[in-house]
XYZ file of C-alpha atoms in Angstrom:
393
model
C -9.546 -61.828 -40.182
C -10.695 -58.684 -42.203
C -7.792 -56.526 -40.590
C -5.278 -59.365 -41.518
C -6.502 -59.473 -44.994
C -6.653 -55.960 -45.176
C -2.652 -55.739 -43.986
C -1.888 -58.629 -46.615
C -3.187 -57.019 -49.724
C -0.963 -53.886 -49.400
C 1.932 -56.314 -50.312
C 3.274 -56.785 -53.223
C 6.788 -58.669 -53.892
C 9.326 -57.368 -56.419
C 9.399 -60.868 -58.129
C 7.387 -64.346 -57.608
C 8.527 -64.510 -53.705
C 5.551 -64.122 -51.492
C 4.424 -67.629 -50.347
C 0.773 -68.814 -49.802
C -0.128 -72.310 -47.813
C -3.650 -73.424 -47.467
C -3.758 -77.127 -45.859
C -7.047 -78.606 -45.430
C -8.392 -80.010 -42.044
C -7.033 -83.652 -41.282
C -4.148 -82.712 -43.857
C -0.745 -84.930 -43.323
C 1.346 -82.403 -42.384
C 4.371 -84.611 -43.046
C 2.972 -84.540 -46.731
C 2.866 -80.884 -46.299
C 6.875 -80.563 -45.528
C 7.738 -83.088 -48.190
C 6.257 -81.142 -50.963
C 8.316 -78.057 -49.326
C 11.674 -79.650 -49.414
C 10.824 -80.263 -52.791
C 9.713 -77.092 -53.954
C 13.038 -75.646 -51.843
C 15.148 -77.929 -53.982
C 13.667 -76.816 -57.107
C 14.039 -73.197 -56.010
C 17.979 -73.823 -55.932
C 17.420 -73.608 -59.673
C 16.168 -70.268 -59.642
C 18.394 -67.768 -61.874
C 18.216 -64.407 -60.173
C 20.094 -65.000 -56.814
C 17.834 -62.237 -54.784
C 14.400 -63.742 -56.126
C 16.023 -66.899 -55.031
C 17.843 -66.058 -51.885
C 14.368 -64.949 -50.537
C 11.937 -67.529 -51.443
C 14.701 -70.001 -49.726
C 14.512 -67.945 -46.678
C 10.725 -67.735 -46.527
C 10.191 -71.857 -47.245
C 12.377 -72.215 -44.126
C 10.631 -69.809 -41.967
C 7.434 -72.017 -43.196
C 8.792 -75.203 -42.607
C 10.041 -74.016 -38.907
C 6.699 -73.116 -38.342
C 4.950 -76.615 -39.705
C 7.260 -78.015 -37.321
C 5.348 -76.900 -34.900
C 2.146 -78.579 -35.428
C 1.439 -82.260 -34.624
C -1.951 -82.113 -36.881
C -3.670 -79.638 -38.673
C -6.060 -77.513 -36.703
C -9.669 -78.273 -36.724
C -10.219 -76.106 -39.355
C -7.041 -76.637 -41.177
C -4.001 -73.862 -41.171
C -3.263 -71.044 -43.660
C 0.364 -69.615 -43.541
C 1.446 -66.592 -45.747
C 5.161 -65.828 -45.854
C 7.272 -63.680 -47.897
C 9.916 -60.644 -48.127
C 7.738 -57.332 -47.784
C 10.439 -55.296 -47.042
C 10.113 -51.419 -49.058
C 13.882 -51.299 -49.462
C 15.595 -52.864 -52.106
C 18.284 -54.925 -50.984
C 17.188 -55.175 -47.132
C 15.031 -58.084 -46.938
C 12.199 -58.476 -44.293
C 11.026 -62.209 -44.129
C 7.966 -62.533 -42.529
C 5.340 -64.815 -41.940
C 1.481 -65.222 -40.932
C -0.465 -68.372 -39.802
C -3.721 -68.432 -39.068
C -6.581 -70.874 -38.701
C -9.588 -70.070 -41.171
C -12.714 -69.413 -39.714
C -14.568 -72.260 -41.545
C -12.952 -75.786 -42.729
C -10.579 -75.318 -45.558
C -11.020 -77.521 -48.280
C -8.774 -76.837 -51.072
C -5.158 -77.676 -50.395
C -3.356 -74.651 -52.232
C 0.498 -74.000 -52.419
C 1.269 -70.682 -54.607
C 4.648 -68.506 -54.916
C 3.568 -65.186 -56.505
C 3.965 -61.430 -56.229
C 0.975 -61.514 -54.155
C -0.433 -63.493 -51.400
C -3.725 -65.531 -52.075
C -6.567 -64.266 -50.111
C -9.596 -64.724 -51.834
C -10.176 -68.506 -50.069
C -9.976 -66.619 -47.100
C -12.168 -63.342 -48.303
C -15.157 -65.967 -48.951
C -15.261 -67.474 -45.900
C -15.756 -63.680 -44.417
C -18.440 -63.479 -46.762
C -19.861 -66.265 -46.099
C -20.546 -65.436 -42.530
C -23.490 -62.528 -44.543
C -26.836 -65.529 -45.077
C -29.732 -63.680 -47.341
C -33.050 -65.879 -47.352
C -34.012 -66.547 -51.125
C -37.924 -67.248 -52.157
C -38.787 -67.777 -55.619
C -42.372 -68.733 -56.334
C -45.135 -68.919 -58.618
C -47.988 -71.593 -59.026
C -45.909 -74.352 -60.910
C -44.565 -74.202 -57.286
C -41.626 -72.627 -54.985
C -37.639 -73.111 -54.370
C -35.630 -71.685 -51.304
C -32.432 -70.849 -51.381
C -29.487 -69.175 -49.138
C -26.661 -66.649 -50.235
C -23.895 -67.159 -48.162
C -20.678 -65.074 -49.796
C -21.246 -66.087 -53.518
C -22.604 -68.899 -53.081
C -26.348 -69.555 -53.909
C -27.353 -73.038 -52.561
C -30.923 -74.353 -53.181
C -31.993 -75.919 -49.982
C -35.473 -76.960 -50.959
C -38.100 -77.178 -53.973
C -41.732 -77.863 -53.163
C -44.231 -79.058 -56.311
C -47.357 -77.091 -56.659
C -50.904 -78.780 -56.179
C -52.520 -75.954 -58.202
C -54.436 -76.548 -61.115
C -53.879 -75.076 -64.615
C -55.929 -71.575 -65.545
C -58.417 -73.966 -67.343
C -61.290 -75.637 -65.797
C -62.181 -79.046 -65.852
C -65.122 -80.332 -67.546
C -68.239 -80.642 -65.674
C -66.958 -78.237 -63.463
C -68.123 -74.579 -63.171
C -66.227 -71.539 -63.319
C -66.987 -70.449 -59.868
C -66.357 -74.113 -58.138
C -62.699 -74.632 -60.148
C -61.760 -70.715 -59.433
C -62.842 -71.916 -55.581
C -60.694 -75.166 -55.361
C -57.603 -73.218 -57.300
C -57.734 -70.834 -54.709
C -57.312 -73.486 -51.605
C -54.639 -75.053 -53.852
C -52.758 -71.428 -54.362
C -53.086 -70.657 -50.064
C -51.929 -74.205 -49.404
C -49.063 -73.825 -51.691
C -48.334 -70.204 -49.978
C -48.901 -72.037 -46.398
C -46.387 -74.867 -46.962
C -44.008 -72.435 -49.381
C -43.919 -69.882 -45.758
C -43.731 -73.218 -43.106
C -41.069 -74.939 -45.187
C -38.606 -71.738 -45.850
C -39.032 -70.784 -42.003
C -37.379 -73.098 -40.771
C -34.791 -73.577 -42.824
C -33.656 -69.642 -42.606
C -34.496 -69.682 -38.911
C -31.837 -72.098 -38.209
C -29.085 -69.251 -39.566
C -28.353 -67.096 -36.968
C -26.378 -64.666 -39.354
C -29.423 -64.399 -41.465
C -29.204 -60.542 -42.667
C -32.858 -60.620 -44.819
C -35.139 -62.305 -47.257
C -35.913 -61.728 -50.420
C -38.764 -62.423 -52.542
C -39.278 -62.590 -56.104
C -40.909 -65.307 -58.796
C -42.297 -64.619 -62.523
C -45.824 -63.947 -61.165
C -48.071 -61.899 -59.247
C -48.042 -65.183 -56.472
C -44.977 -63.561 -54.593
C -46.414 -60.082 -54.278
C -49.070 -62.228 -52.240
C -46.975 -64.523 -50.218
C -45.113 -61.421 -48.688
C -48.173 -59.538 -47.942
C -50.378 -62.192 -46.515
C -47.228 -62.718 -43.575
C -47.032 -66.534 -44.482
C -43.471 -66.239 -42.852
C -42.886 -66.408 -39.020
C -43.549 -63.505 -37.416
C -40.137 -63.458 -36.524
C -38.813 -62.931 -40.211
C -41.027 -60.848 -41.601
C -38.436 -57.525 -40.522
C -35.888 -59.640 -42.483
C -38.069 -58.936 -44.947
C -35.721 -56.763 -48.118
C -38.314 -56.284 -50.757
C -39.944 -58.227 -53.881
C -38.269 -58.551 -57.406
C -39.635 -60.005 -60.915
C -37.779 -62.903 -62.023
C -38.659 -64.388 -65.298
C -37.135 -68.025 -63.773
C -37.919 -70.476 -60.994
C -35.478 -72.827 -59.539
C -31.501 -72.234 -59.064
C -32.120 -70.064 -61.844
C -34.843 -67.956 -60.272
C -32.512 -67.916 -56.926
C -29.488 -66.480 -58.928
C -31.971 -63.726 -60.409
C -33.275 -62.632 -57.310
C -29.526 -62.195 -56.394
C -28.528 -59.982 -59.942
C -31.938 -57.686 -59.425
C -31.923 -57.794 -55.493
C -28.404 -56.239 -55.302
C -29.429 -52.979 -54.331
C -31.797 -54.311 -51.732
C -29.096 -56.107 -49.880
C -27.324 -52.782 -50.252
C -29.301 -50.463 -48.830
C -30.451 -52.491 -46.272
C -26.875 -53.111 -44.847
C -26.524 -49.443 -45.227
C -29.544 -48.453 -43.749
C -29.174 -50.853 -40.311
C -25.537 -49.060 -40.045
C -27.155 -45.671 -40.569
C -29.444 -46.423 -37.445
C -26.726 -47.903 -35.205
C -24.549 -44.625 -35.941
C -27.647 -42.657 -35.246
C -28.448 -44.207 -31.753
C -24.379 -44.206 -31.090
C -24.139 -40.581 -31.433
C -27.748 -39.970 -29.973
C -26.425 -41.735 -26.853
C -22.872 -39.176 -27.121
C -24.964 -36.220 -27.248
C -27.089 -37.234 -24.545
C -24.019 -37.776 -22.286
C -25.908 -40.388 -20.918
C -22.970 -43.364 -20.537
C -24.965 -45.390 -22.739
C -22.366 -44.915 -25.670
C -18.669 -44.896 -25.160
C -15.503 -45.087 -27.529
C -11.753 -45.183 -27.808
C -9.959 -48.662 -26.663
C -9.517 -48.330 -23.447
C -12.908 -47.580 -22.305
C -14.087 -50.541 -24.811
C -11.931 -52.593 -23.432
C -13.168 -51.151 -19.875
C -16.950 -52.101 -20.764
C -16.316 -55.042 -21.958
C -14.561 -56.241 -18.351
C -18.002 -55.385 -16.835
C -20.237 -56.976 -19.599
C -21.963 -53.910 -20.660
C -21.428 -53.623 -24.273
C -24.700 -54.000 -26.411
C -23.023 -53.677 -29.780
C -19.394 -53.064 -30.675
C -18.244 -51.235 -33.550
C -15.088 -51.003 -35.011
C -14.437 -48.988 -38.090
C -13.249 -50.781 -41.459
C -10.286 -47.837 -41.070
C -9.581 -49.377 -37.301
C -5.870 -49.623 -37.633
C -4.400 -50.760 -34.391
C -2.840 -54.052 -33.185
C -1.710 -55.628 -30.200
C 2.449 -56.153 -30.978
C 5.984 -56.630 -29.833
C 8.285 -53.597 -30.624
C 11.720 -54.438 -30.873
C 14.626 -51.731 -31.359
C 18.564 -52.627 -32.744
C 19.668 -50.752 -29.196
C 17.837 -54.112 -27.400
C 14.434 -52.671 -26.311
C 11.407 -54.280 -26.322
C 8.091 -53.758 -25.494
C 4.565 -55.234 -26.176
C 1.897 -52.475 -26.315
C -1.547 -51.636 -28.522
C 0.439 -49.558 -31.315
C -1.598 -47.766 -34.910
C -0.576 -48.912 -37.563
C -0.883 -45.641 -39.293
C 2.100 -44.119 -37.180
C 5.956 -44.653 -36.881
C 6.874 -46.280 -33.548
C 10.020 -44.569 -32.246
C 12.550 -45.986 -29.395
C 11.665 -44.025 -26.091
C 15.710 -44.604 -25.447
C 17.954 -44.244 -28.671
C 14.626 -42.355 -30.539
C 15.199 -45.170 -33.537
C 12.291 -46.463 -35.926
C 11.044 -49.595 -33.924
C 10.249 -53.111 -35.724
C 7.009 -55.280 -34.959
C 8.364 -58.492 -34.136
C 4.888 -59.983 -33.514
C 0.974 -58.965 -33.589
C -1.721 -60.124 -32.275
C -5.194 -59.363 -34.364
C -6.809 -56.714 -32.161
C -10.252 -56.881 -34.031
C -10.488 -60.654 -34.456
C -9.530 -60.581 -30.250
C -12.025 -57.695 -29.429
C -15.234 -59.186 -31.300
C -14.471 -62.949 -29.894
C -14.366 -61.342 -26.694
C -17.357 -59.250 -27.385
C -19.213 -62.389 -28.931
C -18.738 -64.648 -25.749
C -20.681 -61.232 -23.795
C -23.544 -62.289 -26.211
C -22.745 -58.994 -27.822
C -23.581 -57.734 -31.270
C -20.045 -56.667 -33.481
C -20.662 -54.348 -36.688
C -18.582 -52.887 -38.740
C -18.636 -49.589 -39.722
C -18.185 -48.319 -43.249
C -15.953 -45.385 -43.872
C -18.395 -44.131 -46.921
C -21.133 -42.258 -45.016
C -20.990 -38.690 -42.994
C -21.289 -40.871 -39.924
C -19.112 -43.544 -40.834
C -16.095 -40.533 -41.909
C -16.923 -39.257 -38.156
C -16.614 -42.650 -36.469
C -13.188 -42.854 -37.416
C -12.130 -39.571 -36.438
C -12.980 -40.181 -32.899
C -10.877 -43.468 -33.022
C -12.581 -46.130 -34.747
C -13.882 -48.201 -32.096
C -16.813 -47.804 -29.872
C -19.662 -49.678 -27.939
C -23.538 -48.665 -27.126
C -23.806 -49.898 -23.914
C -26.707 -52.171 -22.109
C -26.185 -49.939 -18.952
C -24.118 -46.700 -17.818
C -21.357 -48.005 -16.304
C -20.804 -46.317 -12.912
């Protein structure tokens, strides 16, 4: 999906001729067809002959594709279609069709110079989840950051009395009661947060915040489940509690999230290159070697560079020659028979195929950035590799 979005981002129409169609799960296909027919009729009135021709062809291609479906897939359907030719006067109408990773809630039809990609980008971001806790003596709020969305999961009222002692109580007794109430509040917050966070399989980290010193005590007292302790990224000061406090944690803890992601990636790359240096057979790189390791179920962590630009494609040539193979999109594929440049007719997202295969085998999948020295070095050796569970003999 990331690879597809990266590809689609590169296209810009000369005019408003790129179609984006988002169909929610369960939506009536015939209703969408009727809408597209209306758009087809309206497009007949477009003054520019070139734009009119390209949009009509894109609409026709989209409707033909929709006829393949009796109903929408479980998560809905997203179609991108339009003229992506870089040569004026030589249109190339291409169509991409995907089922989103999460159920679509909103129907979108848009024709513009760019494809509408934000809804899918947000879904991909939501796979990265962070736990948020804002706590003080007045109460605590537990939330999740999913992509750009902050979700308040639970508010817990505190029974901690104020600092002023009640009449008839000694200061010492009152402070003891107050400390006991604080401890109960911390324990309850830890139990509830642990339950919520443990259910999130994509949890990347936890950030704790609050306007007072209780947040530090919560962290140091290890009130969270022991399995979550090493996921605590840090503690930040906030001016608020409730949803405002959770949102403030994100603003003030942004560097913690970035640092945690970079640190994890650095450790993975160090492990990968250390195995290569030792030549112990626990690191492999290159598409063929990685697929071989997947065949054996030996992959512990699949590593894919952001700069990995390969796809599994069906290539055709005007001379009639065709072939299906893995190709590097940064290179021009020449026909072995006549020497002409070949055209990609169909392609499958290689990153998605390998990732799904790895996950089905219980392997972790890490996308490696190209912003670090190690990430750039990894890209230079092909941009795909794996750390293995065991050496393949």
